[in-house]
Amino acid sequence: GQNIDQPTEMTATEGAIVQINCTYQTSGFNGLFWYQQHAGEAPTFLSYNVLDGLEEKGRFSSFLSRSKGYSYLLLKELQMKDSASYLCAALDSNYQLIWGAGTKLIIKP
Amino acid sequence: IAGITQAPTSQILAAGRRMTLRCTQDMRHNAMYWYRQDLGLGLRLIHYSNTAGTTGKGEVPDGYSVSRANTDDFPLTLASAVPSQTSVYFCASSAGSTSTDTQYFGPGTRLTVL
């Protein structure tokens, strides 16, 4: 079956760095998305990786290892507004997104 | 540009009633999607449409129907609501369907079935 695993909740301190991991098992693979979702709001796109390696975009970076079925989202210089859920989603061979349950990130002052 | 709009924002519905959730996008996207989001679970695809005039079933289609008469609108209908359909429903769209295009989400409809 198809499966996405990510931690349920993480806590970090304002100004610090946090890494949110995601492992996936899908029938075929066409890339890995990360979305941010603030409480009560819609998910918004953060990043897309299809090749191995690190993609940096400001304070946020996303890494992919296709051979390991593994990705992580790295958030630097954490701000209180980064408190949100982070959703990992893999695009399968039919170009359908398989979603993880999300990681709730709590930022403490 | 509004992007994607959904209506209603929230609704409380008696079991057995029929309900249509509305979704409209103004980005001229070809593909549209309906998801439900439940606590502790990932977003689950209900139905999708790759282009106007076509629809397909997602992971959890039972009890739901959709239509795609034009590019902009993609309504989701619950023919006879049941309490297990209590959820937050998100509509999304993307420029293409057989590509890696980003999906853009509407603000969601919070539905409670009693």
mmCIF file of N, CA and C in Angstrom, chain A:
data_model
loop_
_atom_site.group_PDB
_atom_site.id
_atom_site.type_symbol
_atom_site.label_atom_id
_atom_site.label_comp_id
_atom_site.label_asym_id
_atom_site.label_seq_id
_atom_site.Cartn_x
_atom_site.Cartn_y
_atom_site.Cartn_z
ATOM 1 N N GLY A 1 0.809 -1.185 0.000
ATOM 2 C CA GLY A 1 0.000 0.000 0.000
ATOM 3 C C GLY A 1 0.855 1.251 0.000
ATOM 4 N N GLN A 2 0.207 2.364 -0.137
ATOM 5 C CA GLN A 2 0.900 3.639 -0.170
ATOM 6 C C GLN A 2 0.836 4.265 1.214
ATOM 7 N N ASN A 3 1.933 4.860 1.633
ATOM 8 C CA ASN A 3 2.005 5.362 2.984
ATOM 9 C C ASN A 3 2.983 6.522 3.092
ATOM 10 N N ILE A 4 2.599 7.491 3.902
ATOM 11 C CA ILE A 4 3.463 8.625 4.220
ATOM 12 C C ILE A 4 3.556 8.713 5.741
ATOM 13 N N ASP A 5 4.780 8.766 6.264
ATOM 14 C CA ASP A 5 4.960 8.869 7.708
ATOM 15 C C ASP A 5 5.709 10.150 8.055
ATOM 16 N N GLN A 6 5.182 10.863 9.013
ATOM 17 C CA GLN A 6 5.849 12.048 9.546
ATOM 18 C C GLN A 6 5.454 12.184 11.008
ATOM 19 N N PRO A 7 6.310 12.832 11.821
ATOM 20 C CA PRO A 7 5.982 12.936 13.251
ATOM 21 C C PRO A 7 4.704 13.736 13.458
ATOM 22 N N THR A 8 3.962 13.398 14.498
ATOM 23 C CA THR A 8 2.696 14.058 14.776
ATOM 24 C C THR A 8 2.907 15.495 15.251
ATOM 25 N N GLU A 9 3.893 15.687 16.103
ATOM 26 C CA GLU A 9 4.090 17.015 16.694
ATOM 27 C C GLU A 9 5.552 17.239 17.029
ATOM 28 N N MET A 10 6.009 18.468 16.890
ATOM 29 C CA MET A 10 7.361 18.842 17.267
ATOM 30 C C MET A 10 7.311 20.207 17.943
ATOM 31 N N THR A 11 8.255 20.438 18.838
ATOM 32 C CA THR A 11 8.361 21.723 19.523
ATOM 33 C C THR A 11 9.750 22.271 19.299
ATOM 34 N N ALA A 12 9.839 23.578 19.048
ATOM 35 C CA ALA A 12 11.132 24.219 18.842
ATOM 36 C C ALA A 12 11.077 25.626 19.425
ATOM 37 N N THR A 13 12.258 26.222 19.548
ATOM 38 C CA THR A 13 12.367 27.550 20.153
ATOM 39 C C THR A 13 12.538 28.618 19.078
ATOM 40 N N GLU A 14 11.955 29.738 19.293
ATOM 41 C CA GLU A 14 12.100 30.879 18.385
ATOM 42 C C GLU A 14 13.575 31.165 18.117
ATOM 43 N N GLY A 15 13.922 31.344 16.847
ATOM 44 C CA GLY A 15 15.305 31.613 16.470
ATOM 45 C C GLY A 15 16.124 30.374 16.175
ATOM 46 N N ALA A 16 15.621 29.222 16.539
ATOM 47 C CA ALA A 16 16.366 27.964 16.351
ATOM 48 C C ALA A 16 16.110 27.378 14.965
ATOM 49 N N ILE A 17 16.640 26.153 14.761
ATOM 50 C CA ILE A 17 16.458 25.409 13.514
ATOM 51 C C ILE A 17 15.694 24.122 13.836
ATOM 52 N N VAL A 18 14.803 23.720 12.962
ATOM 53 C CA VAL A 18 14.077 22.463 13.165
ATOM 54 C C VAL A 18 14.013 21.695 11.846
ATOM 55 N N GLN A 19 14.113 20.379 11.941
ATOM 56 C CA GLN A 19 14.035 19.511 10.765
ATOM 57 C C GLN A 19 12.836 18.588 10.920
ATOM 58 N N ILE A 20 11.952 18.612 9.959
ATOM 59 C CA ILE A 20 10.761 17.755 9.966
ATOM 60 C C ILE A 20 10.957 16.664 8.917
ATOM 61 N N ASN A 21 10.950 15.423 9.365
ATOM 62 C CA ASN A 21 11.220 14.298 8.480
ATOM 63 C C ASN A 21 9.947 13.691 7.905
ATOM 64 N N CYS A 22 10.110 13.076 6.752
ATOM 65 C CA CYS A 22 8.982 12.410 6.079
ATOM 66 C C CYS A 22 9.522 11.209 5.324
ATOM 67 N N THR A 23 8.928 10.051 5.538
ATOM 68 C CA THR A 23 9.256 8.873 4.737
ATOM 69 C C THR A 23 8.019 8.473 3.948
ATOM 70 N N TYR A 24 8.247 7.952 2.746
ATOM 71 C CA TYR A 24 7.119 7.636 1.882
ATOM 72 C C TYR A 24 7.307 6.289 1.207
ATOM 73 N N GLN A 25 6.178 5.659 0.948
ATOM 74 C CA GLN A 25 6.128 4.441 0.131
ATOM 75 C C GLN A 25 4.962 4.623 -0.816
ATOM 76 N N THR A 26 5.273 4.721 -2.102
ATOM 77 C CA THR A 26 4.207 4.927 -3.091
ATOM 78 C C THR A 26 4.428 4.026 -4.289
ATOM 79 N N SER A 27 3.353 3.790 -5.037
ATOM 80 C CA SER A 27 3.467 3.044 -6.283
ATOM 81 C C SER A 27 3.912 4.031 -7.351
ATOM 82 N N GLY A 28 5.172 4.009 -7.664
ATOM 83 C CA GLY A 28 5.742 5.022 -8.540
ATOM 84 C C GLY A 28 5.977 6.304 -7.760
ATOM 85 N N PHE A 29 6.754 7.183 -8.339
ATOM 86 C CA PHE A 29 7.079 8.414 -7.629
ATOM 87 C C PHE A 29 7.364 9.506 -8.646
ATOM 88 N N ASN A 30 6.654 10.624 -8.461
ATOM 89 C CA ASN A 30 6.852 11.761 -9.357
ATOM 90 C C ASN A 30 7.143 13.042 -8.603
ATOM 91 N N GLY A 31 7.625 12.896 -7.384
ATOM 92 C CA GLY A 31 8.015 14.093 -6.653
ATOM 93 C C GLY A 31 7.400 14.176 -5.286
ATOM 94 N N LEU A 32 7.927 15.083 -4.479
ATOM 95 C CA LEU A 32 7.531 15.221 -3.080
ATOM 96 C C LEU A 32 7.244 16.692 -2.803
ATOM 97 N N PHE A 33 6.062 16.944 -2.253
ATOM 98 C CA PHE A 33 5.643 18.309 -1.920
ATOM 99 C C PHE A 33 5.645 18.514 -0.415
ATOM 100 N N TRP A 34 5.912 19.741 -0.022
ATOM 101 C CA TRP A 34 5.674 20.189 1.350
ATOM 102 C C TRP A 34 4.710 21.374 1.297
ATOM 103 N N TYR A 35 3.712 21.298 2.181
ATOM 104 C CA TYR A 35 2.747 22.378 2.333
ATOM 105 C C TYR A 35 2.728 22.823 3.792
ATOM 106 N N GLN A 36 2.393 24.087 3.987
ATOM 107 C CA GLN A 36 2.200 24.640 5.322
ATOM 108 C C GLN A 36 0.706 24.892 5.532
ATOM 109 N N GLN A 37 0.220 24.562 6.725
ATOM 110 C CA GLN A 37 -1.197 24.812 7.011
ATOM 111 C C GLN A 37 -1.339 25.402 8.407
ATOM 112 N N HIS A 38 -1.709 26.678 8.466
ATOM 113 C CA HIS A 38 -2.013 27.285 9.749
ATOM 114 C C HIS A 38 -3.384 26.812 10.200
ATOM 115 N N ALA A 39 -3.572 26.786 11.518
ATOM 116 C CA ALA A 39 -4.820 26.275 12.101
ATOM 117 C C ALA A 39 -6.021 26.999 11.503
ATOM 118 N N GLY A 40 -6.981 26.224 11.036
ATOM 119 C CA GLY A 40 -8.209 26.790 10.491
ATOM 120 C C GLY A 40 -8.084 27.370 9.093
ATOM 121 N N GLU A 41 -6.933 27.161 8.466
ATOM 122 C CA GLU A 41 -6.729 27.726 7.131
ATOM 123 C C GLU A 41 -6.428 26.624 6.110
ATOM 124 N N ALA A 42 -6.308 27.035 4.856
ATOM 125 C CA ALA A 42 -6.011 26.086 3.785
ATOM 126 C C ALA A 42 -4.520 25.801 3.719
ATOM 127 N N PRO A 43 -4.137 24.632 3.227
ATOM 128 C CA PRO A 43 -2.710 24.363 2.972
ATOM 129 C C PRO A 43 -2.176 25.305 1.897
ATOM 130 N N THR A 44 -0.926 25.719 2.062
ATOM 131 C CA THR A 44 -0.265 26.542 1.051
ATOM 132 C C THR A 44 1.064 25.908 0.682
ATOM 133 N N PHE A 45 1.423 25.991 -0.576
ATOM 134 C CA PHE A 45 2.604 25.344 -1.130
ATOM 135 C C PHE A 45 3.892 25.927 -0.553
ATOM 136 N N LEU A 46 4.819 25.030 -0.177
ATOM 137 C CA LEU A 46 6.141 25.457 0.260
ATOM 138 C C LEU A 46 7.228 25.043 -0.737
ATOM 139 N N SER A 47 7.234 23.747 -1.098
ATOM 140 C CA SER A 47 8.337 23.275 -1.931
ATOM 141 C C SER A 47 7.953 22.008 -2.681
ATOM 142 N N TYR A 48 8.730 21.746 -3.730
ATOM 143 C CA TYR A 48 8.583 20.534 -4.522
ATOM 144 C C TYR A 48 9.976 20.022 -4.873
ATOM 145 N N ASN A 49 10.217 18.730 -4.610
ATOM 146 C CA ASN A 49 11.478 18.092 -4.981
ATOM 147 C C ASN A 49 11.179 16.863 -5.830
ATOM 148 N N VAL A 50 11.929 16.699 -6.897
ATOM 149 C CA VAL A 50 11.823 15.466 -7.677
ATOM 150 C C VAL A 50 13.195 14.817 -7.856
ATOM 151 N N LEU A 51 14.254 15.615 -7.772
ATOM 152 C CA LEU A 51 15.610 15.089 -7.846
ATOM 153 C C LEU A 51 16.226 15.044 -6.456
ATOM 154 N N ASP A 52 17.172 14.139 -6.277
ATOM 155 C CA ASP A 52 17.869 14.042 -4.999
ATOM 156 C C ASP A 52 18.600 15.341 -4.694
ATOM 157 N N GLY A 53 18.612 15.685 -3.418
ATOM 158 C CA GLY A 53 19.390 16.850 -3.019
ATOM 159 C C GLY A 53 18.571 17.855 -2.252
ATOM 160 N N LEU A 54 19.226 18.970 -1.993
ATOM 161 C CA LEU A 54 18.655 20.025 -1.167
ATOM 162 C C LEU A 54 18.238 21.208 -2.033
ATOM 163 N N GLU A 55 17.015 21.677 -1.798
ATOM 164 C CA GLU A 55 16.515 22.889 -2.457
ATOM 165 C C GLU A 55 16.312 23.943 -1.384
ATOM 166 N N GLU A 56 16.963 25.090 -1.548
ATOM 167 C CA GLU A 56 16.856 26.136 -0.545
ATOM 168 C C GLU A 56 16.002 27.275 -1.052
ATOM 169 N N LYS A 57 15.145 27.750 -0.151
ATOM 170 C CA LYS A 57 14.245 28.852 -0.502
ATOM 171 C C LYS A 57 14.084 29.731 0.730
ATOM 172 N N GLY A 58 14.980 30.701 0.863
ATOM 173 C CA GLY A 58 14.939 31.584 2.017
ATOM 174 C C GLY A 58 15.239 30.828 3.298
ATOM 175 N N ARG A 59 14.376 30.952 4.290
ATOM 176 C CA ARG A 59 14.592 30.265 5.570
ATOM 177 C C ARG A 59 14.223 28.796 5.502
ATOM 178 N N PHE A 60 13.522 28.397 4.437
ATOM 179 C CA PHE A 60 13.071 27.024 4.314
ATOM 180 C C PHE A 60 13.914 26.277 3.275
ATOM 181 N N SER A 61 14.255 25.027 3.596
ATOM 182 C CA SER A 61 14.950 24.153 2.649
ATOM 183 C C SER A 61 14.263 22.805 2.666
ATOM 184 N N SER A 62 14.297 22.099 1.531
ATOM 185 C CA SER A 62 13.713 20.757 1.475
ATOM 186 C C SER A 62 14.709 19.823 0.817
ATOM 187 N N PHE A 63 14.795 18.627 1.367
ATOM 188 C CA PHE A 63 15.755 17.625 0.914
ATOM 189 C C PHE A 63 15.013 16.378 0.493
ATOM 190 N N LEU A 64 15.560 15.710 -0.525
ATOM 191 C CA LEU A 64 14.964 14.458 -0.991
ATOM 192 C C LEU A 64 16.052 13.419 -1.245
ATOM 193 N N SER A 65 15.768 12.176 -0.806
ATOM 194 C CA SER A 65 16.571 11.012 -1.181
ATOM 195 C C SER A 65 15.610 9.980 -1.742
ATOM 196 N N ARG A 66 15.599 9.808 -3.039
ATOM 197 C CA ARG A 66 14.677 8.877 -3.693
ATOM 198 C C ARG A 66 15.003 7.426 -3.332
ATOM 199 N N SER A 67 16.297 7.127 -3.213
ATOM 200 C CA SER A 67 16.688 5.748 -2.916
ATOM 201 C C SER A 67 16.239 5.334 -1.520
ATOM 202 N N LYS A 68 16.141 6.285 -0.604
ATOM 203 C CA LYS A 68 15.735 5.982 0.770
ATOM 204 C C LYS A 68 14.253 6.270 1.013
ATOM 205 N N GLY A 69 13.561 6.842 0.060
ATOM 206 C CA GLY A 69 12.157 7.192 0.267
ATOM 207 C C GLY A 69 12.009 8.177 1.408
ATOM 208 N N TYR A 70 12.832 9.204 1.396
ATOM 209 C CA TYR A 70 12.964 10.085 2.558
ATOM 210 C C TYR A 70 13.089 11.528 2.116
ATOM 211 N N SER A 71 12.447 12.392 2.883
ATOM 212 C CA SER A 71 12.546 13.823 2.663
ATOM 213 C C SER A 71 12.554 14.528 4.011
ATOM 214 N N TYR A 72 13.094 15.712 4.041
ATOM 215 C CA TYR A 72 12.931 16.547 5.224
ATOM 216 C C TYR A 72 12.756 18.005 4.824
ATOM 217 N N LEU A 73 12.083 18.709 5.710
ATOM 218 C CA LEU A 73 11.901 20.158 5.586
ATOM 219 C C LEU A 73 12.695 20.792 6.712
ATOM 220 N N LEU A 74 13.565 21.718 6.362
ATOM 221 C CA LEU A 74 14.422 22.398 7.341
ATOM 222 C C LEU A 74 13.980 23.849 7.457
ATOM 223 N N LEU A 75 13.647 24.263 8.648
ATOM 224 C CA LEU A 75 13.236 25.636 8.882
ATOM 225 C C LEU A 75 14.279 26.314 9.770
ATOM 226 N N LYS A 76 14.847 27.408 9.284
ATOM 227 C CA LYS A 76 15.873 28.124 10.022
ATOM 228 C C LYS A 76 15.310 29.409 10.619
ATOM 229 N N GLU A 77 16.022 29.934 11.604
ATOM 230 C CA GLU A 77 15.647 31.220 12.217
ATOM 231 C C GLU A 77 14.142 31.262 12.499
ATOM 232 N N LEU A 78 13.704 30.294 13.254
ATOM 233 C CA LEU A 78 12.274 30.126 13.486
ATOM 234 C C LEU A 78 11.623 31.391 14.045
ATOM 235 N N GLN A 79 10.436 31.655 13.519
ATOM 236 C CA GLN A 79 9.628 32.768 13.981
ATOM 237 C C GLN A 79 8.310 32.230 14.507
ATOM 238 N N MET A 80 7.673 33.009 15.361
ATOM 239 C CA MET A 80 6.409 32.560 15.952
ATOM 240 C C MET A 80 5.383 32.244 14.870
ATOM 241 N N LYS A 81 5.421 32.983 13.770
ATOM 242 C CA LYS A 81 4.459 32.745 12.701
ATOM 243 C C LYS A 81 4.669 31.408 11.996
ATOM 244 N N ASP A 82 5.789 30.731 12.265
ATOM 245 C CA ASP A 82 6.026 29.413 11.672
ATOM 246 C C ASP A 82 5.246 28.313 12.399
ATOM 247 N N SER A 83 4.614 28.658 13.503
ATOM 248 C CA SER A 83 3.755 27.686 14.191
ATOM 249 C C SER A 83 2.614 27.305 13.260
ATOM 250 N N ALA A 84 2.592 26.042 12.862
ATOM 251 C CA ALA A 84 1.637 25.568 11.864
ATOM 252 C C ALA A 84 1.811 24.060 11.729
ATOM 253 N N SER A 85 0.972 23.453 10.928
ATOM 254 C CA SER A 85 1.188 22.062 10.553
ATOM 255 C C SER A 85 1.899 22.031 9.211
ATOM 256 N N TYR A 86 2.804 21.071 9.056
ATOM 257 C CA TYR A 86 3.561 20.919 7.821
ATOM 258 C C TYR A 86 3.212 19.561 7.221
ATOM 259 N N LEU A 87 2.688 19.607 6.017
ATOM 260 C CA LEU A 87 2.163 18.424 5.351
ATOM 261 C C LEU A 87 3.135 17.957 4.276
ATOM 262 N N CYS A 88 3.456 16.691 4.316
ATOM 263 C CA CYS A 88 4.298 16.042 3.311
ATOM 264 C C CYS A 88 3.374 15.273 2.374
ATOM 265 N N ALA A 89 3.607 15.350 1.078
ATOM 266 C CA ALA A 89 2.755 14.652 0.118
ATOM 267 C C ALA A 89 3.603 14.154 -1.043
ATOM 268 N N ALA A 90 3.435 12.886 -1.404
ATOM 269 C CA ALA A 90 4.177 12.291 -2.517
ATOM 270 C C ALA A 90 3.254 12.109 -3.711
ATOM 271 N N LEU A 91 3.780 12.380 -4.877
ATOM 272 C CA LEU A 91 3.024 12.250 -6.123
ATOM 273 C C LEU A 91 3.291 10.862 -6.692
ATOM 274 N N ASP A 92 2.230 10.048 -6.816
ATOM 275 C CA ASP A 92 2.454 8.665 -7.238
ATOM 276 C C ASP A 92 2.483 8.546 -8.761
ATOM 277 N N SER A 93 2.503 7.320 -9.251
ATOM 278 C CA SER A 93 2.647 7.089 -10.692
ATOM 279 C C SER A 93 1.450 7.597 -11.488
ATOM 280 N N ASN A 94 0.290 7.741 -10.828
ATOM 281 C CA ASN A 94 -0.908 8.275 -11.481
ATOM 282 C C ASN A 94 -1.034 9.786 -11.293
ATOM 283 N N TYR A 95 0.009 10.407 -10.794
ATOM 284 C CA TYR A 95 0.020 11.840 -10.517
ATOM 285 C C TYR A 95 -1.052 12.239 -9.513
ATOM 286 N N GLN A 96 -1.345 11.324 -8.579
ATOM 287 C CA GLN A 96 -2.214 11.665 -7.459
ATOM 288 C C GLN A 96 -1.357 11.860 -6.220
ATOM 289 N N LEU A 97 -1.732 12.868 -5.426
ATOM 290 C CA LEU A 97 -0.973 13.159 -4.215
ATOM 291 C C LEU A 97 -1.410 12.248 -3.083
ATOM 292 N N ILE A 98 -0.427 11.628 -2.435
ATOM 293 C CA ILE A 98 -0.657 10.839 -1.236
ATOM 294 C C ILE A 98 -0.144 11.673 -0.065
ATOM 295 N N TRP A 99 -1.041 11.990 0.874
ATOM 296 C CA TRP A 99 -0.735 12.952 1.928
ATOM 297 C C TRP A 99 -0.403 12.279 3.256
ATOM 298 N N GLY A 100 0.581 12.837 3.948
ATOM 299 C CA GLY A 100 0.805 12.482 5.331
ATOM 300 C C GLY A 100 -0.205 13.210 6.215
ATOM 301 N N ALA A 101 -0.266 12.787 7.479
ATOM 302 C CA ALA A 101 -1.220 13.386 8.418
ATOM 303 C C ALA A 101 -0.791 14.770 8.894
ATOM 304 N N GLY A 102 0.472 15.127 8.621
ATOM 305 C CA GLY A 102 0.952 16.450 9.002
ATOM 306 C C GLY A 102 1.709 16.429 10.317
ATOM 307 N N THR A 103 2.655 17.343 10.437
ATOM 308 C CA THR A 103 3.417 17.543 11.667
ATOM 309 C C THR A 103 3.059 18.906 12.237
ATOM 310 N N LYS A 104 2.517 18.910 13.431
ATOM 311 C CA LYS A 104 2.194 20.174 14.083
ATOM 312 C C LYS A 104 3.449 20.709 14.744
ATOM 313 N N LEU A 105 3.885 21.882 14.309
ATOM 314 C CA LEU A 105 5.089 22.512 14.856
ATOM 315 C C LEU A 105 4.692 23.618 15.822
ATOM 316 N N ILE A 106 5.162 23.483 17.053
ATOM 317 C CA ILE A 106 4.891 24.483 18.084
ATOM 318 C C ILE A 106 6.174 25.251 18.337
ATOM 319 N N ILE A 107 6.101 26.570 18.215
ATOM 320 C CA ILE A 107 7.260 27.423 18.454
ATOM 321 C C ILE A 107 7.088 28.113 19.805
ATOM 322 N N LYS A 108 8.103 27.981 20.638
ATOM 323 C CA LYS A 108 8.064 28.614 21.959
ATOM 324 C C LYS A 108 9.031 29.788 21.997
ATOM 325 N N PRO A 109 8.656 30.849 22.701
ATOM 326 C CA PRO A 109 9.545 32.032 22.774
ATOM 327 C C PRO A 109 10.862 31.715 23.483
#
